[in-house]
Short mmCIF file of C-alpha atoms and ligand atoms in Angstrom, two decimals:
data_model
loop_
_atom_site.label_atom_id
_atom_site.label_comp_id
_atom_site.label_asym_id
_atom_site.label_seq_id
_atom_site.Cartn_x
_atom_site.Cartn_y
_atom_site.Cartn_z
CA MET A 1 -1.67 -8.40 15.50
CA THR A 2 -1.26 -4.81 14.34
CA ASN A 3 -4.18 -2.43 14.64
CA PHE A 4 -4.70 -1.48 11.00
CA ARG A 5 -7.06 1.47 10.77
CA MET A 6 -8.86 3.42 8.09
CA SER A 7 -8.09 7.08 7.51
CA ILE A 8 -11.16 9.28 7.67
CA ASP A 9 -10.89 13.07 7.87
CA GLY A 10 -7.22 12.72 8.82
CA LYS A 11 -7.95 10.44 11.79
CA PRO A 12 -6.99 6.77 12.15
CA THR A 13 -10.37 5.07 12.46
CA ASP A 14 -11.44 1.57 13.57
CA GLY A 15 -14.18 -0.12 11.54
CA SER A 16 -17.65 -1.10 12.70
CA ASP A 17 -16.38 -4.69 12.46
CA GLN A 18 -13.28 -6.50 11.18
CA PHE A 19 -12.52 -9.09 8.52
CA ASP A 20 -9.66 -11.59 8.11
CA VAL A 21 -6.80 -11.09 5.68
CA ILE A 22 -5.17 -14.37 4.64
CA ASN A 23 -1.46 -14.89 4.04
CA PRO A 24 -1.51 -16.75 0.69
CA ALA A 25 1.78 -18.51 1.47
CA SER A 26 0.33 -20.24 4.55
CA GLU A 27 -3.47 -19.96 4.14
CA ALA A 28 -3.49 -18.73 7.77
CA VAL A 29 -4.97 -15.43 8.93
CA PHE A 30 -2.18 -12.85 8.65
CA ASP A 31 -4.12 -10.03 10.31
CA ARG A 32 -7.51 -8.30 10.41
CA ALA A 33 -8.80 -5.25 8.55
CA PRO A 34 -11.51 -2.79 9.58
CA GLN A 35 -14.91 -3.07 7.91
CA CYS A 36 -16.20 0.33 6.87
CA SER A 37 -19.84 1.04 7.77
CA HIS A 38 -22.22 3.04 5.60
CA GLU A 39 -22.02 5.97 8.09
CA GLN A 40 -18.20 5.88 8.04
CA LEU A 41 -18.18 5.97 4.27
CA ASP A 42 -20.45 9.02 4.38
CA ALA A 43 -18.07 10.64 6.86
CA ALA A 44 -15.11 9.94 4.53
CA MET A 45 -16.96 11.44 1.54
CA ASN A 46 -18.03 14.52 3.50
CA ALA A 47 -14.46 15.00 4.75
CA ALA A 48 -13.13 14.75 1.18
CA GLN A 49 -15.71 17.27 -0.01
CA ARG A 50 -14.86 19.73 2.81
CA ALA A 51 -11.12 19.37 2.22
CA PHE A 52 -11.46 20.05 -1.51
CA GLY A 53 -12.11 23.79 -1.03
CA GLY A 54 -8.73 24.56 0.54
CA TRP A 55 -6.69 21.85 -1.18
CA HIS A 56 -7.37 22.77 -4.78
CA ARG A 57 -6.59 26.46 -4.22
CA ASP A 58 -2.97 26.14 -3.10
CA GLU A 59 -0.74 24.39 -5.62
CA THR A 60 2.51 25.09 -3.74
CA LYS A 61 1.17 23.54 -0.54
CA ARG A 62 0.01 20.50 -2.49
CA ARG A 63 3.45 19.93 -3.97
CA GLN A 64 5.13 20.32 -0.57
CA ALA A 65 2.70 17.90 1.11
CA ILE A 66 3.20 15.27 -1.62
CA VAL A 67 7.00 15.45 -1.29
CA LYS A 68 6.72 15.13 2.48
CA GLY A 69 4.46 12.10 1.98
CA ALA A 70 7.09 10.51 -0.28
CA GLU A 71 9.72 10.94 2.43
CA ILE A 72 7.50 9.42 5.12
CA LEU A 73 6.82 6.42 2.86
CA ALA A 74 10.51 5.88 2.17
CA ALA A 75 11.24 5.99 5.92
CA HIS A 76 8.64 3.23 6.54
CA GLY A 77 9.57 1.15 3.50
CA GLU A 78 10.42 -2.03 5.38
CA GLN A 79 7.19 -2.09 7.41
CA LEU A 80 5.15 -1.50 4.27
CA ALA A 81 7.06 -4.12 2.27
CA ARG A 82 6.68 -6.84 4.92
CA THR A 83 2.96 -6.13 5.19
CA LEU A 84 2.60 -6.22 1.41
CA THR A 85 4.43 -9.53 1.02
CA GLN A 86 2.42 -11.21 3.77
CA GLU A 87 -0.97 -10.17 2.41
CA GLN A 88 -0.16 -10.38 -1.31
CA GLY A 89 2.42 -13.18 -1.57
CA LYS A 90 5.12 -11.53 -3.73
CA PRO A 91 8.82 -11.91 -2.85
CA LEU A 92 9.96 -9.32 -0.29
CA VAL A 93 12.50 -7.80 -2.64
CA GLN A 94 9.72 -7.12 -5.15
CA ALA A 95 7.54 -5.60 -2.41
CA GLN A 96 10.46 -3.36 -1.44
CA ARG A 97 10.79 -2.30 -5.07
CA GLU A 98 7.06 -1.53 -5.23
CA ILE A 99 7.42 0.82 -2.24
CA SER A 100 10.56 2.59 -3.43
CA LEU A 101 8.86 3.07 -6.78
CA ALA A 102 5.78 4.45 -5.00
CA SER A 103 7.91 6.96 -3.08
CA PHE A 104 9.80 7.88 -6.27
CA ARG A 105 6.55 8.41 -8.18
CA LEU A 106 5.21 10.74 -5.49
CA LYS A 107 8.37 12.84 -5.57
CA ASP A 108 8.45 12.82 -9.35
CA ILE A 109 4.83 13.87 -9.74
CA ALA A 110 5.26 16.73 -7.28
CA GLU A 111 7.65 18.34 -9.79
CA ARG A 112 5.51 17.91 -12.88
CA PRO A 113 3.77 20.97 -14.35
CA LEU A 114 0.01 21.30 -14.44
CA PRO A 115 -1.38 22.05 -17.90
CA HIS A 116 -2.53 25.46 -19.06
CA GLU A 117 -2.91 26.44 -22.69
CA VAL A 118 -3.55 29.57 -24.68
CA ALA A 119 -5.56 28.35 -27.64
CA LEU A 120 -5.87 31.72 -29.39
CA ASP A 121 -3.98 34.96 -28.76
CA GLU A 122 -5.16 37.69 -31.15
CA PRO A 123 -5.63 41.41 -30.54
CA ALA A 124 -9.41 41.06 -30.37
CA ASN A 125 -9.80 37.60 -28.97
CA ARG A 126 -7.88 35.44 -26.51
CA ILE A 127 -8.85 31.93 -25.48
CA ASP A 128 -7.36 30.32 -22.36
CA ILE A 129 -7.84 26.65 -21.63
CA CYS A 130 -7.71 26.15 -17.88
CA TYR A 131 -7.66 22.74 -16.24
CA ARG A 132 -9.78 22.23 -13.13
CA PRO A 133 -9.93 19.30 -10.71
CA TYR A 134 -13.15 17.29 -10.46
CA GLY A 135 -13.58 17.35 -6.68
CA VAL A 136 -13.97 14.07 -4.82
CA VAL A 137 -12.41 11.17 -6.72
CA ALA A 138 -13.05 7.54 -5.80
CA GLY A 139 -10.01 5.25 -6.19
CA ILE A 140 -10.63 1.51 -6.30
CA THR A 141 -7.70 -0.90 -6.54
CA PRO A 142 -7.05 -4.63 -7.12
CA TRP A 143 -4.83 -7.09 -5.24
CA ASN A 144 -1.85 -7.62 -7.58
CA PHE A 145 0.06 -4.33 -7.05
CA PRO A 146 -1.91 -2.67 -4.24
CA LEU A 147 0.55 0.12 -3.47
CA GLN A 148 1.83 0.83 -6.97
CA ILE A 149 -1.70 1.15 -8.30
CA ALA A 150 -2.90 3.21 -5.30
CA ILE A 151 -0.04 5.66 -5.89
CA SER A 152 -0.67 5.77 -9.65
CA LYS A 153 -4.14 7.11 -8.79
CA LEU A 154 -3.63 9.26 -5.73
CA ALA A 155 -0.41 11.01 -6.82
CA PRO A 156 -1.79 12.63 -10.01
CA ALA A 157 -5.30 13.05 -8.54
CA LEU A 158 -4.02 14.99 -5.52
CA LEU A 159 -1.48 17.01 -7.50
CA ALA A 160 -4.32 18.06 -9.81
CA GLY A 161 -6.19 19.38 -6.74
CA ASN A 162 -8.76 16.63 -6.21
CA THR A 163 -9.38 14.89 -2.91
CA MET A 164 -9.83 11.13 -2.70
CA VAL A 165 -11.62 8.25 -1.05
CA LEU A 166 -9.52 5.16 -1.72
CA LYS A 167 -10.75 1.59 -1.35
CA PRO A 168 -8.27 -1.29 -1.68
CA SER A 169 -9.12 -4.89 -2.51
CA PRO A 170 -10.43 -6.92 0.44
CA TYR A 171 -7.62 -9.44 -0.27
CA THR A 172 -4.85 -6.85 0.23
CA PRO A 173 -6.18 -3.92 2.28
CA LEU A 174 -3.48 -3.74 4.95
CA SER A 175 -0.56 -2.15 3.11
CA THR A 176 -2.95 0.48 1.67
CA LEU A 177 -4.39 1.21 5.13
CA LEU A 178 -0.84 1.71 6.37
CA LEU A 179 -0.09 3.90 3.35
CA GLY A 180 -3.14 6.01 4.23
CA GLU A 181 -2.02 6.47 7.85
CA LEU A 182 1.49 7.44 6.74
CA LEU A 183 0.43 9.90 4.02
CA ASN A 184 -2.06 11.51 6.37
CA ARG A 185 0.89 12.69 8.46
CA ALA A 186 1.78 14.93 5.53
CA LEU A 187 -1.64 15.83 4.08
CA PRO A 188 -4.37 18.12 5.46
CA PRO A 189 -7.32 16.21 7.01
CA GLY A 190 -9.81 14.80 4.53
CA VAL A 191 -7.59 15.07 1.42
CA LEU A 192 -6.92 11.33 1.36
CA ASN A 193 -9.38 8.97 3.02
CA VAL A 194 -8.79 5.22 2.97
CA VAL A 195 -11.68 2.85 3.73
CA SER A 196 -11.71 -0.94 3.64
CA GLY A 197 -14.33 -3.63 3.18
CA GLY A 198 -15.73 -6.03 0.63
CA ASP A 199 -17.00 -5.45 -2.89
CA SER A 200 -20.23 -3.90 -1.56
CA ILE A 201 -18.23 -1.01 -0.09
CA GLY A 202 -16.73 -0.56 -3.57
CA GLU A 203 -20.26 -0.34 -4.95
CA GLN A 204 -21.26 2.21 -2.29
CA VAL A 205 -18.16 4.27 -3.08
CA THR A 206 -18.90 4.36 -6.79
CA THR A 207 -22.56 5.30 -6.36
CA HIS A 208 -21.99 7.94 -3.67
CA PRO A 209 -23.50 11.30 -4.73
CA LEU A 210 -20.41 13.30 -3.68
CA VAL A 211 -18.09 11.37 -6.02
CA ARG A 212 -17.47 13.20 -9.31
CA MET A 213 -14.94 10.82 -10.83
CA ILE A 214 -14.08 7.14 -10.43
CA SER A 215 -10.59 5.83 -11.07
CA PHE A 216 -10.77 2.04 -11.11
CA THR A 217 -8.25 -0.72 -11.75
CA GLY A 218 -9.48 -4.29 -11.79
CA SER A 219 -11.32 -6.84 -13.88
CA VAL A 220 -13.36 -6.17 -17.01
CA ALA A 221 -16.48 -7.55 -15.31
CA THR A 222 -16.26 -5.08 -12.42
CA GLY A 223 -15.26 -2.27 -14.81
CA LYS A 224 -18.52 -2.78 -16.69
CA LEU A 225 -20.53 -2.72 -13.45
CA ILE A 226 -18.82 0.53 -12.47
CA ALA A 227 -19.44 2.11 -15.88
CA ARG A 228 -23.12 1.19 -15.54
CA ALA A 229 -23.32 2.54 -11.96
CA ALA A 230 -21.54 5.76 -12.96
CA ALA A 231 -23.92 6.37 -15.87
CA SER A 232 -26.92 7.26 -13.70
CA ASP A 233 -25.05 10.28 -12.30
CA LEU A 234 -22.72 10.78 -15.31
CA LYS A 235 -19.68 10.49 -13.06
CA ARG A 236 -16.44 10.56 -15.03
CA ILE A 237 -14.65 7.23 -15.23
CA ASN A 238 -11.08 6.11 -15.78
CA LEU A 239 -10.89 2.33 -16.09
CA GLU A 240 -7.74 0.19 -16.25
CA LEU A 241 -8.94 -3.32 -16.85
CA GLY A 242 -7.72 -6.78 -17.74
CA GLY A 243 -5.64 -7.88 -20.68
CA ASN A 244 -4.76 -10.94 -22.74
CA ASP A 245 -1.45 -9.73 -24.15
CA PRO A 246 -0.04 -11.66 -27.11
CA ALA A 247 3.72 -11.84 -27.74
CA ILE A 248 4.51 -12.48 -31.42
CA VAL A 249 7.96 -13.85 -32.11
CA LEU A 250 9.31 -13.40 -35.65
CA ASP A 251 11.57 -15.94 -37.34
CA ASP A 252 14.75 -13.84 -37.11
CA VAL A 253 15.43 -13.97 -33.34
CA ASP A 254 17.53 -16.19 -31.15
CA PRO A 255 14.89 -18.46 -29.56
CA VAL A 256 16.84 -19.00 -26.33
CA GLU A 257 17.45 -15.30 -25.73
CA THR A 258 13.86 -14.37 -26.58
CA GLY A 259 12.45 -17.32 -24.60
CA THR A 260 14.39 -16.17 -21.54
CA LYS A 261 13.00 -12.64 -21.77
CA LEU A 262 9.49 -13.95 -22.37
CA PHE A 263 9.66 -16.15 -19.29
CA TRP A 264 9.86 -13.22 -16.86
CA ALA A 265 7.43 -11.16 -18.94
CA ALA A 266 4.88 -13.93 -18.33
CA PHE A 267 5.70 -15.21 -14.84
CA ALA A 268 6.63 -12.04 -12.88
CA ASN A 269 4.40 -11.60 -9.81
CA CYS A 270 3.24 -15.20 -10.41
CA GLY A 271 1.63 -14.11 -13.70
CA GLN A 272 -0.69 -11.73 -11.83
CA VAL A 273 0.08 -8.66 -13.91
CA CYS A 274 -2.50 -6.99 -16.14
CA LEU A 275 0.10 -6.45 -18.86
CA ALA A 276 2.00 -9.71 -18.54
CA VAL A 277 2.49 -11.85 -21.64
CA LYS A 278 -0.55 -14.15 -21.58
CA ARG A 279 -0.01 -16.09 -24.86
CA VAL A 280 3.00 -16.52 -27.16
CA TYR A 281 2.94 -17.07 -30.94
CA VAL A 282 6.12 -18.59 -32.38
CA PRO A 283 7.05 -19.56 -35.98
CA GLU A 284 7.23 -23.32 -36.46
CA ALA A 285 10.99 -23.31 -37.08
CA LEU A 286 11.73 -21.74 -33.67
CA PHE A 287 8.93 -23.40 -31.74
CA GLU A 288 10.73 -26.30 -30.03
CA PRO A 289 13.86 -24.43 -28.88
CA LEU A 290 11.79 -21.53 -27.56
CA VAL A 291 9.34 -23.80 -25.72
CA ALA A 292 12.26 -25.76 -24.24
CA THR A 293 13.84 -22.54 -22.92
CA VAL A 294 10.65 -21.26 -21.27
CA ALA A 295 9.89 -24.71 -19.80
CA ARG A 296 13.43 -25.06 -18.42
CA LEU A 297 13.17 -21.68 -16.66
CA ALA A 298 9.68 -22.48 -15.36
CA ASN A 299 10.94 -25.76 -13.97
CA ALA A 300 13.96 -24.14 -12.33
CA ALA A 301 12.15 -21.13 -10.79
CA ARG A 302 12.15 -21.20 -6.98
CA VAL A 303 8.53 -21.06 -5.85
CA GLY A 304 7.87 -20.31 -2.20
CA ASP A 305 6.92 -17.97 0.61
CA GLY A 306 7.74 -14.38 -0.37
CA MET A 307 9.42 -13.86 3.02
CA ASP A 308 12.06 -16.46 2.09
CA PRO A 309 14.93 -14.59 0.37
CA GLU A 310 15.45 -17.55 -2.03
CA THR A 311 11.93 -17.22 -3.47
CA GLN A 312 11.54 -15.98 -7.04
CA ILE A 313 7.83 -16.69 -7.52
CA GLY A 314 5.30 -16.51 -4.69
CA PRO A 315 1.84 -18.08 -4.39
CA LEU A 316 -1.29 -16.92 -6.17
CA ASN A 317 -2.95 -14.29 -4.04
CA ASN A 318 -6.18 -16.03 -3.15
CA ALA A 319 -8.08 -19.32 -3.28
CA MET A 320 -10.47 -18.08 -5.97
CA GLN A 321 -7.60 -17.21 -8.32
CA LEU A 322 -5.91 -20.56 -7.62
CA GLU A 323 -9.15 -22.36 -8.51
CA LYS A 324 -9.51 -20.31 -11.70
CA VAL A 325 -5.99 -21.09 -12.93
CA THR A 326 -6.30 -24.77 -11.93
CA ALA A 327 -9.59 -25.07 -13.84
CA MET A 328 -8.17 -23.43 -16.99
CA VAL A 329 -5.13 -25.72 -17.04
CA GLN A 330 -7.31 -28.78 -16.39
CA GLU A 331 -9.73 -27.82 -19.17
CA ALA A 332 -6.84 -27.36 -21.63
CA ARG A 333 -5.40 -30.74 -20.62
CA ASP A 334 -8.82 -32.38 -21.09
CA GLN A 335 -9.00 -30.84 -24.57
CA GLY A 336 -5.63 -32.23 -25.64
CA ALA A 337 -3.04 -29.69 -24.46
CA ILE A 338 0.40 -31.00 -23.52
CA ILE A 339 1.79 -29.80 -20.20
CA ARG A 340 5.51 -29.23 -20.84
CA THR A 341 6.16 -28.49 -17.17
CA GLY A 342 4.12 -27.83 -14.03
CA GLY A 343 0.39 -28.28 -14.47
CA GLU A 344 -0.78 -28.52 -10.88
CA ARG A 345 -1.02 -27.08 -7.42
CA LEU A 346 2.03 -27.73 -5.24
CA LYS A 347 1.44 -30.30 -2.52
CA ARG A 348 1.92 -28.01 0.46
CA LYS A 349 0.02 -25.34 2.38
CA GLY A 350 -0.39 -22.06 0.48
CA TYR A 351 -1.92 -21.11 -2.86
CA PHE A 352 1.11 -22.31 -4.84
CA PHE A 353 0.77 -23.41 -8.46
CA ALA A 354 3.76 -24.81 -10.32
CA PRO A 355 4.92 -22.53 -13.16
CA THR A 356 3.29 -24.16 -16.18
CA VAL A 357 3.97 -24.20 -19.91
CA LEU A 358 1.34 -25.58 -22.28
CA THR A 359 1.58 -26.49 -25.96
CA GLU A 360 -0.82 -28.19 -28.40
CA VAL A 361 -3.32 -25.53 -27.39
CA ASP A 362 -5.69 -23.73 -29.73
CA ASP A 363 -7.05 -20.20 -29.77
CA LYS A 364 -10.50 -21.30 -28.57
CA MET A 365 -9.31 -22.86 -25.32
CA THR A 366 -10.10 -20.71 -22.29
CA ILE A 367 -6.41 -20.54 -21.33
CA VAL A 368 -5.72 -18.77 -24.64
CA ALA A 369 -8.96 -16.84 -25.15
CA GLU A 370 -9.31 -15.50 -21.58
CA GLU A 371 -7.02 -13.77 -19.11
CA GLN A 372 -5.50 -16.50 -16.92
CA PHE A 373 -3.83 -14.08 -14.48
CA GLY A 374 -1.57 -16.80 -13.11
CA PRO A 375 1.60 -18.83 -13.76
CA ALA A 376 0.43 -20.80 -16.81
CA LEU A 377 1.61 -19.83 -20.27
CA PRO A 378 0.23 -21.23 -23.56
CA ILE A 379 2.69 -21.21 -26.49
CA LEU A 380 1.26 -21.59 -30.00
CA PRO A 381 3.00 -22.13 -33.37
CA TYR A 382 2.16 -20.14 -36.51
CA ARG A 383 3.10 -20.21 -40.20
CA ASP A 384 1.78 -17.04 -41.76
CA SER A 385 2.35 -13.51 -40.44
CA ASP A 386 -1.05 -12.13 -41.60
CA ASP A 387 -2.75 -15.03 -39.92
CA VAL A 388 -0.93 -14.48 -36.63
CA ILE A 389 -2.01 -10.82 -36.54
CA THR A 390 -5.62 -11.88 -37.02
CA ARG A 391 -5.26 -14.40 -34.18
CA ALA A 392 -3.57 -11.86 -31.89
CA ASN A 393 -6.38 -9.34 -32.53
CA ALA A 394 -9.23 -11.85 -32.20
CA THR A 395 -9.99 -10.86 -28.62
CA PRO A 396 -12.12 -8.25 -26.87
CA TYR A 397 -9.01 -7.29 -24.83
CA GLY A 398 -6.46 -4.73 -26.01
CA LEU A 399 -4.12 -3.80 -23.20
CA GLY A 400 -0.60 -4.64 -24.41
CA ALA A 401 1.22 -6.77 -27.00
CA SER A 402 4.78 -7.32 -28.12
CA VAL A 403 6.67 -8.17 -31.28
CA TRP A 404 10.11 -9.80 -31.10
CA SER A 405 12.47 -9.44 -34.07
CA SER A 406 16.01 -8.47 -35.04
CA ASN A 407 14.55 -6.41 -37.91
CA MET A 408 13.01 -3.20 -36.60
CA GLU A 409 11.25 -2.43 -39.87
CA ARG A 410 9.43 -5.77 -39.92
CA ALA A 411 8.59 -5.51 -36.24
CA ARG A 412 7.30 -1.97 -36.64
CA GLU A 413 5.10 -2.94 -39.58
CA MET A 414 3.53 -5.67 -37.49
CA ALA A 415 3.20 -3.46 -34.39
CA ASP A 416 1.14 -0.98 -36.42
CA GLN A 417 -1.48 -3.66 -37.06
CA ILE A 418 -2.02 -4.78 -33.47
CA GLU A 419 -5.08 -3.52 -31.59
CA ALA A 420 -3.66 -2.59 -28.19
CA GLY A 421 -2.97 0.43 -25.99
CA THR A 422 0.77 -0.36 -26.06
CA VAL A 423 2.80 -2.50 -28.45
CA TRP A 424 6.35 -3.13 -27.31
CA ILE A 425 9.16 -4.26 -29.59
CA ASN A 426 11.76 -6.61 -28.09
CA GLN A 427 10.45 -5.95 -24.57
CA HIS A 428 7.17 -6.26 -22.68
CA MET A 429 5.56 -4.81 -19.57
CA VAL A 430 7.62 -1.61 -19.52
CA LEU A 431 5.76 1.45 -18.22
CA THR A 432 7.26 4.91 -18.52
CA PRO A 433 6.20 8.47 -17.69
CA HIS A 434 7.13 9.36 -21.29
CA ALA A 435 4.09 7.57 -22.71
CA PRO A 436 0.39 7.19 -21.85
CA PHE A 437 -0.72 3.80 -20.59
CA SER A 438 -4.22 2.85 -21.72
CA GLY A 439 -6.29 -0.07 -22.88
CA ALA A 440 -7.95 -0.52 -26.27
CA LYS A 441 -11.31 -2.33 -26.55
CA TRP A 442 -12.37 -3.93 -23.22
CA SER A 443 -9.05 -3.19 -21.53
CA GLY A 444 -9.95 0.29 -20.43
CA ILE A 445 -11.17 3.83 -20.83
CA GLY A 446 -8.82 6.78 -20.30
CA GLU A 447 -5.12 7.03 -19.67
CA SER A 448 -2.51 6.97 -16.92
CA MET A 449 1.23 7.75 -16.62
CA GLY A 450 3.08 10.98 -17.36
CA ARG A 451 1.23 14.17 -18.32
CA TRP A 452 -1.67 12.12 -19.66
CA GLY A 453 -2.11 10.56 -16.22
CA ILE A 454 -2.35 14.02 -14.64
CA GLU A 455 -4.76 15.32 -17.31
CA ALA A 456 -6.99 12.31 -16.60
CA PHE A 457 -7.85 13.92 -13.26
CA LEU A 458 -8.58 17.37 -14.73
CA GLN A 459 -11.45 18.85 -16.72
CA LYS A 460 -11.09 21.72 -19.13
CA ARG A 461 -12.60 25.14 -18.55
CA VAL A 462 -12.40 27.49 -21.53
CA ILE A 463 -12.18 31.22 -20.88
CA ASN A 464 -13.01 32.96 -24.15
CA MET A 465 -12.24 36.71 -23.99
CA MET A 466 -13.42 39.32 -26.48
CA LEU A 467 -10.82 42.05 -26.07
CA GLY A 468 -11.44 45.69 -26.91
P1 NAD B 1 -11.83 -7.04 -9.27
O1 NAD B 1 -12.49 -6.35 -10.39
O2 NAD B 1 -12.43 -8.28 -8.75
O3 NAD B 1 -11.71 -6.06 -7.99
C1 NAD B 1 -11.04 -4.84 -8.06
C2 NAD B 1 -11.60 -3.90 -7.00
O4 NAD B 1 -12.97 -3.60 -7.28
C3 NAD B 1 -11.58 -4.45 -5.58
O5 NAD B 1 -11.21 -3.42 -4.69
C4 NAD B 1 -13.03 -4.86 -5.36
O6 NAD B 1 -13.43 -4.87 -3.99
C5 NAD B 1 -13.77 -3.76 -6.11
N1 NAD B 1 -15.14 -4.09 -6.54
C6 NAD B 1 -15.66 -5.32 -6.79
N2 NAD B 1 -16.95 -5.20 -7.22
C7 NAD B 1 -17.24 -3.86 -7.24
C8 NAD B 1 -18.37 -3.10 -7.63
N3 NAD B 1 -19.50 -3.67 -8.07
N4 NAD B 1 -18.28 -1.75 -7.56
C9 NAD B 1 -17.15 -1.15 -7.15
N5 NAD B 1 -16.04 -1.82 -6.77
C10 NAD B 1 -16.07 -3.17 -6.83
O7 NAD B 1 -10.31 -7.26 -9.73
P2 NAD B 1 -9.14 -8.07 -8.99
O8 NAD B 1 -9.47 -9.53 -9.09
O9 NAD B 1 -8.89 -7.45 -7.67
O10 NAD B 1 -7.90 -7.73 -9.93
C11 NAD B 1 -7.50 -8.49 -11.02
C12 NAD B 1 -7.92 -7.82 -12.32
O11 NAD B 1 -7.41 -6.49 -12.36
C13 NAD B 1 -7.34 -8.52 -13.54
O12 NAD B 1 -8.32 -8.62 -14.53
C14 NAD B 1 -6.23 -7.58 -14.00
O13 NAD B 1 -5.90 -7.68 -15.35
C15 NAD B 1 -6.81 -6.25 -13.65
N6 NAD B 1 -5.75 -5.24 -13.55
C16 NAD B 1 -5.66 -4.29 -14.52
C17 NAD B 1 -4.63 -3.35 -14.48
C18 NAD B 1 -4.48 -2.28 -15.54
O14 NAD B 1 -3.76 -1.32 -15.31
N7 NAD B 1 -5.11 -2.40 -16.69
C19 NAD B 1 -3.70 -3.39 -13.45
C20 NAD B 1 -3.83 -4.38 -12.47
C21 NAD B 1 -4.87 -5.30 -12.53
#
């Protein structure tokens, strides 16, 4: 076993206790993580508060430290990737990609400008808009992309001059603990603290009096709890929550080509992606060939241990998620859905669920109305394009959506009517620094990515000067 430790005030720190981390491909204990005590959390918060004074004053030093951190990460890519695969389940090659992307994002952010605006520049009156960091930011992450999401918070937060206390999911704490140890070789003590523990540590983090802003990625249910907890102290919140992304296929596409693209947009990372395609609407004329394509790919996908180089789709990350997906598929089957392929847990150790395609489903079934967050895709026929927009929008979620068509004008017209933070055309799940990523409705508050992602960690201070 490796001794995974928290990072508090720049020091690798053992917990007051330890908890097991399960390898989802074997259901065996992969390793143990430190349990953060109340006193240790206080120490992490105090360290972050102390470090803030020096950190936010020296922008050049911040940029240099972030670049150095990126280089250290890249040099330890293999160790991080193997840890990530064994606690999360994803294929090793995808874990490697997550780490190289993390290192790239750190380097990239270190070169991005910080905002400053002159709102008015007249002989008698000049107004400067300065952007100031908040102070101590709490980062709380889920288990599907532990490193990518940790970096998407800490890179802009630290560049902006904040310090951070980061808490990963108890299902996947190890790669983030390692990330913390590695980045602390480049950062001044206390700038980045990483603590681990169960949900109650998350609650203590979000209610801690020294925290001025909370950046959270996870479920809608927890997002609401955090918003409520933050309200008593009016802490700022940035919430990236769940989604139930519809893909709407128009009648002018090749169903095999589109079905092939939709397959990976729905089943990547075993369906455990906030902005994966979660339901597909297809015109009646294209329905059968498109369903047949997705089902063929689902049936052929190699499901297995992420450490096996042949594996394309790993297990679900944890027993609770496996139970949730199993129950949704079973409920749909009981209510008349047809399972075109898959439909059950694989008969072997590990949280494996066969990639599943369902038809004869309706919008009220849980598998369509809720976020399944797993490898089970409902495909629904439609006749009328106004009706399909109403059905796509009939959800409290609004993260992403996509429209598939060979006619950009038609696709664009439809995209304009969809209630979501991002509507893709002829693609899905593509994030870019050129655009803000945010959720409409229950899918989130605030933005990430690009300059918007940096501004999310800054507050405005107006300096209004009467000259002469
Ligand atoms: P979750 O909400 O159960 O947990 C997320 C994190 O919150 C964990 O670290 C957990 O320990 C912590 N937590 C739990 N209760 C808390 C509380 N009361 N106060 C503070 N922290 C608390 O989510 P999950 O199951 O880990 O992740 C899956 C969900 O995340 C899905 O709904 C998915 O769509 C969503 N997600 C969204 C995005 C996005 O960018 N919009 C990205 C990835 C995942």
